[in-house]
GROMACS .gro file of C-alpha atoms in nm:
model
  439
    1MET     CA    1  -0.217  -3.756  -1.875
    2VAL     CA    2  -0.157  -3.438  -1.711
    3SER     CA    3  -0.430  -3.460  -1.478
    4ILE     CA    4  -0.296  -3.819  -1.384
    5SER     CA    5   0.059  -3.736  -1.317
    6LEU     CA    6  -0.057  -3.409  -1.091
    7PHE     CA    7  -0.249  -3.617  -0.870
    8LEU     CA    8  -0.001  -3.879  -0.863
    9ILE     CA    9   0.287  -3.623  -0.769
   10ILE     CA   10   0.038  -3.530  -0.499
   11VAL     CA   11  -0.013  -3.840  -0.358
   12LEU     CA   12   0.341  -3.923  -0.320
   13TYR     CA   13   0.404  -3.581  -0.195
   14CYS     CA   14   0.096  -3.646   0.066
   15MET     CA   15   0.301  -3.975   0.160
   16ALA     CA   16   0.604  -3.816   0.171
   17ILE     CA   17   0.486  -3.539   0.474
   18ALA     CA   18   0.266  -3.843   0.641
   19ILE     CA   19   0.600  -4.070   0.671
   20ALA     CA   20   0.823  -3.738   0.781
   21LEU     CA   21   0.547  -3.658   1.071
   22MET     CA   22   0.464  -4.030   1.178
   23ARG     CA   23   0.897  -4.047   1.213
   24ASP     CA   24   0.917  -3.730   1.391
   25LYS     CA   25   0.634  -3.789   1.592
   26LYS     CA   26   0.839  -4.100   1.744
   27VAL     CA   27   1.121  -3.972   1.850
   28ASN     CA   28   1.029  -3.602   1.938
   29PRO     CA   29   0.693  -3.518   2.064
   30ASP     CA   30   0.704  -3.096   2.013
   31LYS     CA   31   0.420  -2.957   1.845
   32PHE     CA   32   0.702  -2.703   1.612
   33SER     CA   33   1.000  -2.936   1.595
   34GLY     CA   34   1.216  -2.864   1.273
   35VAL     CA   35   1.027  -3.133   1.056
   36LYS     CA   36   0.674  -3.078   1.171
   37ILE     CA   37   0.733  -2.702   1.118
   38THR     CA   38   0.824  -2.756   0.719
   39SER     CA   39   0.539  -3.019   0.699
   40TYR     CA   40   0.300  -2.802   0.832
   41PHE     CA   41   0.374  -2.523   0.524
   42ALA     CA   42   0.477  -2.830   0.338
   43MET     CA   43   0.074  -2.912   0.357
   44ILE     CA   44   0.026  -2.537   0.262
   45GLU     CA   45   0.166  -2.598  -0.052
   46LEU     CA   46   0.008  -2.948  -0.125
   47PHE     CA   47  -0.314  -2.785  -0.102
   48VAL     CA   48  -0.252  -2.577  -0.352
   49MET     CA   49  -0.078  -2.801  -0.605
   50LEU     CA   50  -0.444  -3.000  -0.524
   51TRP     CA   51  -0.656  -2.679  -0.613
   52PHE     CA   52  -0.526  -2.635  -0.914
   53ALA     CA   53  -0.487  -3.030  -1.022
   54LEU     CA   54  -0.913  -3.018  -0.955
   55ARG     CA   55  -0.921  -2.698  -1.124
   56PRO     CA   56  -0.762  -2.714  -1.476
   57ASP     CA   57  -0.931  -2.425  -1.598
   58ALA     CA   58  -0.796  -2.204  -1.289
   59ILE     CA   59  -0.426  -2.308  -1.411
   60LYS     CA   60  -0.535  -2.146  -1.739
   61ASN     CA   61  -0.693  -1.844  -1.619
   62ILE     CA   62  -0.523  -1.772  -1.283
   63ILE     CA   63  -0.120  -1.915  -1.365
   64PHE     CA   64  -0.087  -1.903  -1.746
   65PRO     CA   65  -0.200  -1.523  -1.775
   66GLN     CA   66   0.113  -1.450  -1.529
   67VAL     CA   67   0.397  -1.587  -1.749
   68ALA     CA   68   0.463  -1.523  -2.117
   69ALA     CA   69   0.291  -1.708  -2.369
   70GLU     CA   70   0.569  -1.951  -2.450
   71TYR     CA   71   0.559  -2.127  -2.063
   72ARG     CA   72   0.146  -2.154  -2.117
   73ASP     CA   73   0.222  -2.524  -2.140
   74TYR     CA   74   0.042  -2.806  -1.910
   75PHE     CA   75   0.305  -3.021  -1.972
   76LEU     CA   76   0.549  -2.771  -1.751
   77VAL     CA   77   0.272  -2.752  -1.515
   78VAL     CA   78   0.364  -3.119  -1.433
   79TYR     CA   79   0.739  -3.082  -1.458
   80ALA     CA   80   0.663  -2.765  -1.146
   81TYR     CA   81   0.453  -3.047  -0.947
   82ALA     CA   82   0.771  -3.229  -0.966
   83PHE     CA   83   0.981  -2.947  -0.866
   84SER     CA   84   0.771  -2.913  -0.526
   85LEU     CA   85   0.792  -3.279  -0.435
   86ILE     CA   86   1.150  -3.314  -0.448
   87VAL     CA   87   1.223  -2.988  -0.253
   88TYR     CA   88   1.026  -3.120   0.025
   89VAL     CA   89   1.208  -3.428  -0.010
   90PHE     CA   90   1.526  -3.286   0.031
   91VAL     CA   91   1.488  -3.059   0.249
   92ILE     CA   92   1.305  -3.255   0.513
   93LEU     CA   93   1.560  -3.554   0.502
   94GLY     CA   94   1.836  -3.240   0.519
   95VAL     CA   95   1.603  -3.112   0.840
   96ILE     CA   96   1.583  -3.428   1.000
   97LEU     CA   97   1.992  -3.464   0.982
   98GLY     CA   98   2.111  -3.139   1.087
   99SER     CA   99   1.788  -3.181   1.365
  100TYR     CA  100   1.875  -3.550   1.522
  101SER     CA  101   2.282  -3.580   1.424
  102LYS     CA  102   2.495  -3.701   1.654
  103ASN     CA  103   2.745  -3.461   1.492
  104LYS     CA  104   2.881  -3.181   1.746
  105LEU     CA  105   3.125  -2.988   1.470
  106PRO     CA  106   2.868  -2.781   1.335
  107LEU     CA  107   2.706  -2.659   1.694
  108ILE     CA  108   3.057  -2.578   1.773
  109ALA     CA  109   3.028  -2.213   1.612
  110GLY     CA  110   2.641  -2.234   1.583
  111ARG     CA  111   2.645  -2.225   1.991
  112TYR     CA  112   2.947  -1.957   2.007
  113VAL     CA  113   2.717  -1.732   1.758
  114PHE     CA  114   2.370  -1.801   1.961
  115GLY     CA  115   2.554  -1.725   2.290
  116PHE     CA  116   2.643  -1.386   2.114
  117MET     CA  117   2.326  -1.313   2.050
  118SER     CA  118   2.133  -1.323   2.446
  119MET     CA  119   2.062  -0.967   2.491
  120ARG     CA  120   1.887  -1.047   2.840
  121ARG     CA  121   1.916  -0.649   2.919
  122PHE     CA  122   1.671  -0.614   2.605
  123THR     CA  123   1.411  -0.943   2.756
  124GLY     CA  124   1.274  -0.792   3.063
  125TRP     CA  125   0.984  -0.510   3.007
  126ARG     CA  126   1.213  -0.185   3.049
  127GLY     CA  127   1.442  -0.340   2.777
  128ALA     CA  128   1.167  -0.449   2.528
  129SER     CA  129   0.991  -0.095   2.545
  130PHE     CA  130   1.325   0.037   2.480
  131LEU     CA  131   1.340  -0.188   2.166
  132TYR     CA  132   0.973  -0.104   2.065
  133SER     CA  133   1.068   0.263   2.108
  134MET     CA  134   1.304   0.285   1.840
  135GLY     CA  135   1.147   0.033   1.612
  136LEU     CA  136   0.844   0.330   1.585
  137PHE     CA  137   1.142   0.561   1.600
  138SER     CA  138   1.262   0.371   1.272
  139TYR     CA  139   0.924   0.337   1.134
  140PHE     CA  140   0.861   0.740   1.166
  141TYR     CA  141   1.160   0.830   1.010
  142PHE     CA  142   1.118   0.580   0.699
  143LEU     CA  143   0.742   0.732   0.657
  144GLN     CA  144   0.879   1.034   0.633
  145GLN     CA  145   1.114   0.956   0.346
  146ILE     CA  146   0.862   0.818   0.165
  147GLY     CA  147   0.624   1.114   0.214
  148GLY     CA  148   0.457   0.972   0.456
  149LEU     CA  149   0.158   0.681   0.470
  150SER     CA  150  -0.109   0.883   0.279
  151ASN     CA  151   0.084   0.946   0.009
  152LEU     CA  152   0.181   0.560  -0.015
  153TRP     CA  153  -0.141   0.492   0.032
  154SER     CA  154  -0.259   0.727  -0.258
  155ASP     CA  155  -0.079   0.514  -0.497
  156ILE     CA  156   0.011   0.155  -0.309
  157SER     CA  157   0.108   0.003  -0.672
  158GLN     CA  158   0.379   0.274  -0.643
  159ARG     CA  159   0.542   0.113  -0.337
  160VAL     CA  160   0.834  -0.070  -0.484
  161LEU     CA  161   0.971   0.283  -0.630
  162LEU     CA  162   0.863   0.509  -0.289
  163THR     CA  163   1.116   0.268  -0.057
  164ALA     CA  164   1.391   0.196  -0.325
  165GLY     CA  165   1.708   0.243  -0.104
  166LEU     CA  166   1.565   0.233   0.158
  167GLY     CA  167   1.532  -0.113   0.224
  168TYR     CA  168   1.847  -0.117   0.518
  169TYR     CA  169   1.598   0.114   0.736
  170GLN     CA  170   1.258  -0.108   0.653
  171SER     CA  171   1.454  -0.372   0.767
  172LEU     CA  172   1.580  -0.220   1.082
  173TYR     CA  173   1.211  -0.107   1.237
  174VAL     CA  174   1.043  -0.434   1.113
  175PHE     CA  175   1.290  -0.650   1.301
  176LEU     CA  176   1.320  -0.426   1.651
  177ILE     CA  177   0.897  -0.428   1.620
  178THR     CA  178   0.892  -0.749   1.590
  179VAL     CA  179   1.146  -0.870   1.819
  180SER     CA  180   0.993  -0.624   2.089
  181THR     CA  181   0.694  -0.724   2.050
  182ALA     CA  182   0.770  -1.111   2.083
  183PHE     CA  183   1.003  -0.966   2.427
  184LEU     CA  184   0.662  -0.772   2.566
  185TYR     CA  185   0.462  -1.114   2.458
  186VAL     CA  186   0.663  -1.319   2.747
  187GLU     CA  187   0.668  -1.043   3.028
  188PHE     CA  188   0.336  -0.921   2.998
  189PHE     CA  189   0.045  -1.234   2.904
  190HIS     CA  190   0.004  -1.306   3.274
  191LYS     CA  191   0.013  -0.973   3.378
  192ARG     CA  192  -0.090  -0.711   3.170
  193LYS     CA  193  -0.313  -0.814   2.856
  194PHE     CA  194  -0.505  -0.548   2.754
  195ILE     CA  195  -0.197  -0.338   2.684
  196LEU     CA  196  -0.046  -0.646   2.571
  197PHE     CA  197  -0.344  -0.594   2.317
  198LEU     CA  198  -0.271  -0.284   2.224
  199ILE     CA  199   0.096  -0.316   2.145
  200CYS     CA  200   0.008  -0.668   1.925
  201SER     CA  201  -0.227  -0.409   1.735
  202LEU     CA  202  -0.010  -0.152   1.684
  203SER     CA  203   0.288  -0.367   1.591
  204PHE     CA  204  -0.003  -0.549   1.323
  205PHE     CA  205  -0.074  -0.233   1.199
  206ILE     CA  206   0.232  -0.076   1.168
  207LEU     CA  207   0.417  -0.404   0.967
  208ALA     CA  208   0.080  -0.419   0.767
  209SER     CA  209   0.095  -0.070   0.694
  210LEU     CA  210   0.270  -0.071   0.341
  211GLY     CA  211   0.028  -0.331   0.200
  212GLN     CA  212   0.293  -0.594   0.229
  213ARG     CA  213   0.191  -0.890   0.367
  214ALA     CA  214   0.447  -1.116   0.524
  215PRO     CA  215   0.556  -0.885   0.794
  216ALA     CA  216   0.239  -0.893   1.010
  217ALA     CA  217   0.145  -1.271   0.910
  218VAL     CA  218   0.538  -1.350   1.051
  219MET     CA  219   0.506  -1.178   1.338
  220VAL     CA  220   0.181  -1.349   1.447
  221PHE     CA  221   0.329  -1.658   1.408
  222ILE     CA  222   0.634  -1.626   1.583
  223LEU     CA  223   0.359  -1.552   1.914
  224ILE     CA  224   0.296  -1.877   1.818
  225VAL     CA  225   0.559  -2.062   1.868
  226VAL     CA  226   0.721  -1.790   2.117
  227HIS     CA  227   0.344  -1.883   2.325
  228HIS     CA  228   0.448  -2.261   2.292
  229TYR     CA  229   0.766  -2.298   2.414
  230LYS     CA  230   0.783  -1.975   2.686
  231ILE     CA  231   0.397  -1.949   2.769
  232LYS     CA  232   0.200  -2.294   2.702
  233PRO     CA  233   0.317  -2.556   2.530
  234ILE     CA  234   0.016  -2.567   2.194
  235LYS     CA  235  -0.116  -2.988   2.206
  236GLN     CA  236  -0.341  -2.941   1.978
  237LEU     CA  237  -0.277  -2.742   1.656
  238ILE     CA  238  -0.627  -2.764   1.539
  239THR     CA  239  -0.838  -2.581   1.849
  240LYS     CA  240  -1.079  -2.281   1.825
  241LYS     CA  241  -0.870  -2.006   1.881
  242LEU     CA  242  -0.544  -2.094   1.621
  243PHE     CA  243  -0.842  -2.145   1.367
  244ILE     CA  244  -0.931  -1.762   1.466
  245VAL     CA  245  -0.571  -1.629   1.452
  246ILE     CA  246  -0.464  -1.834   1.079
  247SER     CA  247  -0.852  -1.687   0.936
  248VAL     CA  248  -0.778  -1.338   1.059
  249VAL     CA  249  -0.406  -1.369   0.828
  250LEU     CA  250  -0.577  -1.513   0.565
  251LEU     CA  251  -0.901  -1.302   0.551
  252PHE     CA  252  -0.575  -0.971   0.572
  253MET     CA  253  -0.409  -1.141   0.258
  254TYR     CA  254  -0.732  -1.129   0.090
  255LEU     CA  255  -0.819  -0.743   0.193
  256THR     CA  256  -0.423  -0.597   0.150
  257VAL     CA  257  -0.437  -0.736  -0.222
  258GLN     CA  258  -0.781  -0.594  -0.301
  259LEU     CA  259  -0.674  -0.212  -0.198
  260ARG     CA  260  -0.408  -0.263  -0.478
  261PRO     CA  261  -0.528  -0.100  -0.807
  262SER     CA  262  -0.705  -0.308  -1.046
  263SER     CA  263  -0.930  -0.233  -1.377
  264GLU     CA  264  -1.008  -0.631  -1.392
  265ASP     CA  265  -1.318  -0.698  -1.248
  266VAL     CA  266  -1.374  -1.061  -1.119
  267ASP     CA  267  -1.601  -1.219  -0.933
  268VAL     CA  268  -1.490  -1.321  -0.575
  269THR     CA  269  -1.450  -1.678  -0.656
  270THR     CA  270  -1.127  -1.559  -0.915
  271ARG     CA  271  -1.063  -1.293  -0.632
  272ILE     CA  272  -0.954  -1.547  -0.379
  273GLU     CA  273  -0.820  -1.801  -0.599
  274ARG     CA  274  -0.570  -1.509  -0.758
  275ASP     CA  275  -0.506  -1.354  -0.446
  276VAL     CA  276  -0.484  -1.581  -0.136
  277ILE     CA  277  -0.469  -1.979  -0.265
  278GLN     CA  278  -0.201  -1.911  -0.590
  279ARG     CA  279   0.012  -1.675  -0.387
  280LEU     CA  280   0.050  -1.916  -0.140
  281GLY     CA  281   0.263  -2.206  -0.344
  282THR     CA  282   0.487  -2.156  -0.623
  283ILE     CA  283   0.313  -2.364  -0.950
  284GLU     CA  284   0.441  -2.028  -1.154
  285ARG     CA  285   0.765  -1.923  -1.096
  286GLN     CA  286   0.836  -2.311  -1.137
  287ILE     CA  287   0.650  -2.335  -1.536
  288VAL     CA  288   0.888  -2.042  -1.590
  289VAL     CA  289   1.224  -2.209  -1.474
  290ALA     CA  290   1.161  -2.533  -1.619
  291GLY     CA  291   1.044  -2.382  -1.984
  292TYR     CA  292   1.358  -2.126  -1.983
  293PHE     CA  293   1.610  -2.377  -1.912
  294GLU     CA  294   1.462  -2.613  -2.172
  295THR     CA  295   1.631  -2.353  -2.426
  296HIS     CA  296   1.893  -2.212  -2.238
  297GLU     CA  297   2.200  -2.304  -2.056
  298TYR     CA  298   2.210  -2.341  -1.650
  299TRP     CA  299   2.359  -1.968  -1.485
  300GLY     CA  300   2.627  -2.138  -1.279
  301THR     CA  301   2.753  -1.902  -1.023
  302GLY     CA  302   2.599  -1.567  -1.159
  303LEU     CA  303   2.354  -1.604  -0.967
  304TYR     CA  304   2.535  -1.597  -0.636
  305ALA     CA  305   2.801  -1.315  -0.803
  306SER     CA  306   2.543  -1.078  -0.623
  307LEU     CA  307   2.647  -1.211  -0.260
  308ILE     CA  308   3.024  -1.050  -0.324
  309TYR     CA  309   2.879  -0.694  -0.383
  310ALA     CA  310   2.542  -0.707  -0.129
  311ILE     CA  311   2.736  -0.505   0.110
  312ILE     CA  312   2.822  -0.200  -0.116
  313PRO     CA  313   2.585   0.063  -0.184
  314ARG     CA  314   2.432   0.069  -0.486
  315GLY     CA  315   2.537   0.440  -0.508
  316LEU     CA  316   2.914   0.350  -0.508
  317PHE     CA  317   2.889   0.083  -0.709
  318PRO     CA  318   2.576   0.177  -0.999
  319GLU     CA  319   2.674  -0.205  -1.176
  320LYS     CA  320   2.546  -0.368  -0.829
  321PRO     CA  321   2.357  -0.711  -0.938
  322PRO     CA  322   2.065  -0.768  -0.722
  323VAL     CA  323   2.056  -0.904  -0.411
  324ASP     CA  324   1.700  -1.025  -0.485
  325THR     CA  325   1.762  -1.262  -0.765
  326GLY     CA  326   1.383  -1.334  -0.810
  327VAL     CA  327   1.409  -0.992  -1.022
  328TYR     CA  328   1.571  -1.221  -1.302
  329LEU     CA  329   1.325  -1.479  -1.262
  330ASN     CA  330   1.058  -1.210  -1.348
  331ASP     CA  331   1.230  -1.115  -1.590
  332ILE     CA  332   1.247  -1.379  -1.754
  333ARG     CA  333   0.897  -1.439  -1.698
  334GLN     CA  334   0.754  -1.204  -1.919
  335GLY     CA  335   0.992  -1.356  -2.243
  336GLY     CA  336   1.319  -1.218  -2.099
  337SER     CA  337   1.644  -1.326  -2.198
  338LEU     CA  338   1.963  -1.282  -1.958
  339THR     CA  339   2.294  -1.403  -1.795
  340PRO     CA  340   2.329  -1.305  -1.458
  341PRO     CA  341   2.508  -1.086  -1.322
  342VAL     CA  342   2.304  -0.796  -1.471
  343PRO     CA  343   2.335  -0.460  -1.297
  344VAL     CA  344   1.984  -0.425  -1.124
  345GLU     CA  345   1.955  -0.035  -1.281
  346ASP     CA  346   1.948  -0.245  -1.617
  347LEU     CA  347   1.596  -0.499  -1.433
  348ALA     CA  348   1.247  -0.426  -1.355
  349PRO     CA  349   1.215  -0.380  -1.017
  350SER     CA  350   0.988  -0.614  -0.926
  351SER     CA  351   1.094  -0.929  -0.781
  352TRP     CA  352   0.934  -1.303  -0.801
  353PRO     CA  353   1.093  -1.472  -0.542
  354ASP     CA  354   1.284  -1.773  -0.691
  355GLY     CA  355   1.373  -1.943  -0.348
  356TYR     CA  356   1.512  -2.275  -0.431
  357LEU     CA  357   1.495  -2.269  -0.787
  358ALA     CA  358   1.788  -2.067  -0.776
  359GLY     CA  359   1.971  -2.398  -0.672
  360TYR     CA  360   1.770  -2.509  -1.016
  361MET     CA  361   1.864  -2.188  -1.227
  362SER     CA  362   2.220  -2.226  -1.122
  363PHE     CA  363   2.288  -2.610  -1.186
  364GLY     CA  364   2.002  -2.787  -1.284
  365ILE     CA  365   1.832  -3.044  -1.156
  366VAL     CA  366   2.176  -3.111  -0.906
  367GLY     CA  367   2.191  -2.804  -0.802
  368LEU     CA  368   1.816  -2.825  -0.678
  369ILE     CA  369   1.873  -3.122  -0.474
  370CYS     CA  370   2.204  -2.949  -0.331
  371LEU     CA  371   2.054  -2.656  -0.261
  372SER     CA  372   1.737  -2.772  -0.113
  373PHE     CA  373   1.901  -2.991   0.189
  374LEU     CA  374   2.164  -2.818   0.239
  375SER     CA  375   1.862  -2.544   0.376
  376GLY     CA  376   1.663  -2.797   0.535
  377TYR     CA  377   2.014  -2.942   0.705
  378PHE     CA  378   2.055  -2.571   0.863
  379TYR     CA  379   1.722  -2.541   0.956
  380GLY     CA  380   1.777  -2.877   1.103
  381LEU     CA  381   2.075  -2.733   1.295
  382VAL     CA  382   1.925  -2.417   1.387
  383TYR     CA  383   1.643  -2.578   1.572
  384ARG     CA  384   1.882  -2.792   1.753
  385LEU     CA  385   2.065  -2.500   1.884
  386THR     CA  386   1.762  -2.371   1.965
  387ARG     CA  387   1.696  -2.700   2.164
  388MET     CA  388   2.054  -2.649   2.342
  389MET     CA  389   1.983  -2.328   2.443
  390ASN     CA  390   1.703  -2.404   2.665
  391TYR     CA  391   1.453  -2.256   2.433
  392SER     CA  392   1.601  -1.896   2.484
  393THR     CA  393   1.329  -1.637   2.361
  394VAL     CA  394   1.606  -1.491   2.107
  395SER     CA  395   1.688  -1.868   1.965
  396ILE     CA  396   1.320  -1.901   1.928
  397ILE     CA  397   1.226  -1.622   1.744
  398PHE     CA  398   1.526  -1.652   1.497
  399TYR     CA  399   1.368  -2.008   1.427
  400SER     CA  400   1.051  -1.871   1.383
  401LEU     CA  401   1.245  -1.663   1.169
  402ILE     CA  402   1.369  -1.871   0.943
  403GLY     CA  403   1.143  -2.133   0.922
  404PHE     CA  404   0.770  -1.869   0.825
  405MET     CA  405   0.658  -2.039   0.516
  406GLY     CA  406   0.856  -2.339   0.536
  407VAL     CA  407   1.265  -2.338   0.546
  408THR     CA  408   1.459  -2.050   0.407
  409PRO     CA  409   1.635  -2.099   0.107
  410LEU     CA  410   2.035  -2.085   0.050
  411ASN     CA  411   1.954  -1.818  -0.238
  412PRO     CA  412   2.145  -1.514  -0.232
  413PHE     CA  413   1.834  -1.342  -0.097
  414GLY     CA  414   1.810  -1.561   0.183
  415ILE     CA  415   2.178  -1.622   0.300
  416THR     CA  416   2.165  -1.221   0.304
  417ARG     CA  417   1.879  -1.178   0.470
  418ILE     CA  418   1.986  -1.451   0.757
  419MET     CA  419   2.320  -1.291   0.779
  420ILE     CA  420   2.133  -0.922   0.825
  421LEU     CA  421   1.924  -1.113   1.086
  422LEU     CA  422   2.273  -1.222   1.268
  423LEU     CA  423   2.438  -0.893   1.243
  424PHE     CA  424   2.112  -0.713   1.451
  425PHE     CA  425   2.108  -0.969   1.678
  426MET     CA  426   2.465  -0.959   1.749
  427VAL     CA  427   2.427  -0.583   1.739
  428LEU     CA  428   2.239  -0.626   2.003
  429GLY     CA  429   2.381  -0.838   2.214
  430PHE     CA  430   2.694  -0.633   2.206
  431PHE     CA  431   2.475  -0.334   2.393
  432SER     CA  432   2.371  -0.583   2.627
  433ARG     CA  433   2.709  -0.644   2.724
  434ILE     CA  434   2.788  -0.320   2.771
  435SER     CA  435   2.809  -0.221   3.136
  436PHE     CA  436   2.657   0.132   3.250
  437ASN     CA  437   2.895   0.184   3.602
  438ARG     CA  438   2.760   0.508   3.731
  439THR     CA  439   3.085   0.736   3.876
   0.00000   0.00000   0.00000
């Protein structure tokens, strides 16, 4: 019965993706429209769901060991699969409405913000090189604060502790390196490809040097989208070059996890399932949320209380709740019980990103639907604004940043991330407008 339910949900999910893509293809040939990007990444989750549905032993051996005993129930897996289907359906409805609605009111403020984000002075090779230099400076300062790469690599499992309190510095150098690399890509692609290769290689190393996979993968995705809009439209997604790039990224994901210490001795198949396939999905998180709130009350607005205190340094407010509310999910998956807001000091530093589940944890299925739809609608608006800005490099970068691995959910961490990105872009836009007159 459980297996039949899983495959039925997978079929419905597949149909939803196919309908969305066919509908969007009729109205918009753009291979990287908001609907298409959302659906491309949804296919990754669909693949993960299919993989574990075909290998129920993998659910037992890979998924269940990560959660407390009370959540090791195959019927909770059905709930988890249903959550994925619900999220996609309402996210894609939001993206469609945001992308193609004729309502102009939301675009007024958005166009003003995007206009202020413009930084023409930094898009040329000189300005981009300056930003890249600032990114390098921020990166080396960050390394100095954590004792250098050798100290980090000697015990990569201590990364969270070593980088505690340095999140803003890390966000700064990641932003500067990523954005300037995209600018330099546009400037050098037709002129100095060897120099561009060296720059991209150095950027990839820097973004991956902390043992994190996401920043480097995000940069690769941004460069693909920038290439599509600024260099040459990508007419076919299944190409030899793109296949090689994706394969390299997946290999990188696998190898970086292997650097982390582990006492387990498992075969290659299990390692791939555990370190790559499972990490591309959200099954284990959705199992925990479905199981926990069967016996506990929803958290209401407590989860979003973190946004009120987000800008206050932890040193000034020791009782500050975490902006990354995934630490709550990490606590309950180990059998804990809590009601947000909870001081970050009372929680383990590890996080299980809650994503759209923040909506469910707050208000149940209604919250999940609303958060999914609003997140999709916002992303659709960003795509619409990107088109209105004639695909400026800055708008493309922002559009790609919040679309990587699917639409950025408007949970507390997602909202904070979007606000930080906007702040970074607007600060650079402000400096780009300053005139330095010679006297």
